CSV table of C-alpha atoms in Angstrom, one decimal:
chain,number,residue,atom,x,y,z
P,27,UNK,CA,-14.5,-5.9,4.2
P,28,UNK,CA,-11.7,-4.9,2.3
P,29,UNK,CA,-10.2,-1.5,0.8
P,30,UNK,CA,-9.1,0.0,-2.1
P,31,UNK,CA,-7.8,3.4,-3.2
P,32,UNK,CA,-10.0,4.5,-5.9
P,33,UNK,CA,-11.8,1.4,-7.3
P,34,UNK,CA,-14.8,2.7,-8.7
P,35,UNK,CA,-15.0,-0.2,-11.2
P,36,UNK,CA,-13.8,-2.9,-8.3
P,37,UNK,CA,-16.7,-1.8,-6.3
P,38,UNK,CA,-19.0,-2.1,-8.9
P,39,UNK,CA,-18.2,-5.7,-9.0
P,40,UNK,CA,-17.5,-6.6,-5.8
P,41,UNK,CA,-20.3,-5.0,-3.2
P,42,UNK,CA,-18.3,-5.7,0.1
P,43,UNK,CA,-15.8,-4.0,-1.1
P,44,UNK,CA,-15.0,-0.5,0.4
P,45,UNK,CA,-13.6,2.4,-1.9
P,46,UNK,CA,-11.6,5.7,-0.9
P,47,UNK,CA,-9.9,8.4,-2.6
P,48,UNK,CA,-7.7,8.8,0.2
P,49,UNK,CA,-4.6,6.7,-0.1
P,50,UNK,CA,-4.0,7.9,3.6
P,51,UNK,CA,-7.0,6.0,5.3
P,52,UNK,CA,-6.1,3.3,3.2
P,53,UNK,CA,-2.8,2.5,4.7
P,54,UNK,CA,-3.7,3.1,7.9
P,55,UNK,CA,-6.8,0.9,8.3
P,56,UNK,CA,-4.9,-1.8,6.1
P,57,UNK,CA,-2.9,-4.9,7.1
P,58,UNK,CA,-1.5,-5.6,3.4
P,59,UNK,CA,-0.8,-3.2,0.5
P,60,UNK,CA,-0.3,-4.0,-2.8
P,61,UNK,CA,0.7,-1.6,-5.5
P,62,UNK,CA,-0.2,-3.1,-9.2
P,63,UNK,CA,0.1,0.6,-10.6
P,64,UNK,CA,3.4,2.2,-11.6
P,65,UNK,CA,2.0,5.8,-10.0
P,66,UNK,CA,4.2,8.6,-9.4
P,67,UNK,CA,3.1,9.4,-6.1
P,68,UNK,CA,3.0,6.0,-5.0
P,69,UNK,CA,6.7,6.6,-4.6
P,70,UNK,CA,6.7,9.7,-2.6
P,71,UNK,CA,4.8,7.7,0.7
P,72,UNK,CA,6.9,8.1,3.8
P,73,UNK,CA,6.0,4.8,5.6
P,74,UNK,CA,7.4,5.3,8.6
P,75,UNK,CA,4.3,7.0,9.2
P,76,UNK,CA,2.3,3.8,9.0
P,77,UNK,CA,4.2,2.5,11.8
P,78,UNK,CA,2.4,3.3,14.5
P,79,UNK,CA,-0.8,3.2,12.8
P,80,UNK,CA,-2.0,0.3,15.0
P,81,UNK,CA,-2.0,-2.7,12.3
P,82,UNK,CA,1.0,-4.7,11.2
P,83,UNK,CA,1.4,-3.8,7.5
P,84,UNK,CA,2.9,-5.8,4.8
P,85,UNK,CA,3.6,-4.4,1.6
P,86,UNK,CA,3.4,-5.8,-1.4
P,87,UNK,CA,4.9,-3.9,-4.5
P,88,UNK,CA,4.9,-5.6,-8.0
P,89,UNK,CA,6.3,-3.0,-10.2
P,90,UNK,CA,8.9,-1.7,-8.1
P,91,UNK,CA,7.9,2.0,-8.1
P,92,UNK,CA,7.7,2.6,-3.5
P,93,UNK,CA,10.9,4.0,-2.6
P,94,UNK,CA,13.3,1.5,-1.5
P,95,UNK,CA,15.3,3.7,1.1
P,96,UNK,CA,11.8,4.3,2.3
P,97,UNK,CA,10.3,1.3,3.0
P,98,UNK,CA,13.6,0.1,4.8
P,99,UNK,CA,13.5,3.1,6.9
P,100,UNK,CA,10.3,2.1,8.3
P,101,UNK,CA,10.8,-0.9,9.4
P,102,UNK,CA,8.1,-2.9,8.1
P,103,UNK,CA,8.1,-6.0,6.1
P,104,UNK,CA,7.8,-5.6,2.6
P,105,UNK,CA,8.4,-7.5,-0.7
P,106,UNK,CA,9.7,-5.9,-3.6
P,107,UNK,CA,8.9,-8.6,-7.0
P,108,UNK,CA,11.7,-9.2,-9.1
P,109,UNK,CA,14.1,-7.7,-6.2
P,110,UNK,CA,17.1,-10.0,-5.5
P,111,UNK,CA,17.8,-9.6,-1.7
């Protein structure tokens, strides 16, 4: 089933779906991430952490709030939307 950080009303909807506070177990269990929400701490994720977390991770980020020096740090493939490369 899939994952979502917080999602209280998600889950209500969707059954299979799986719901955690901690952004943490998130990433690691996940294969994509995809930030829709402009939050502040969203930017402060080291992902080089997520490296070795066993899965290949994409992430997704469609308002351009993950740090940029960051996510090419890690090492993984990501998409930034609206981000001329």
């Amino acid at each position: 089933s899939d994952m979502i950080v917080g999602g209280a009303v998600a889950k209500a909807q969707e059954s299979d779906l799986c719901a955690s506070e901690d952004l943490n177990i998130v990433i690691r269990i996940a294969e994509v991430v995809v930030v829709l929400n402009a939050e502040a701490m969203y930017s402060e994720i080291v992902w080089s952490n997520y490296v070795n977390s066993g899965q290949l991770l994409y992430i997704l980020d469609t308002r351009g709030v993950l740090s940029l020096d960051s996510l090419i740090a890690s090492g993984l493939k990501f998409e930034v939307l609206g981000m001329v490369s």
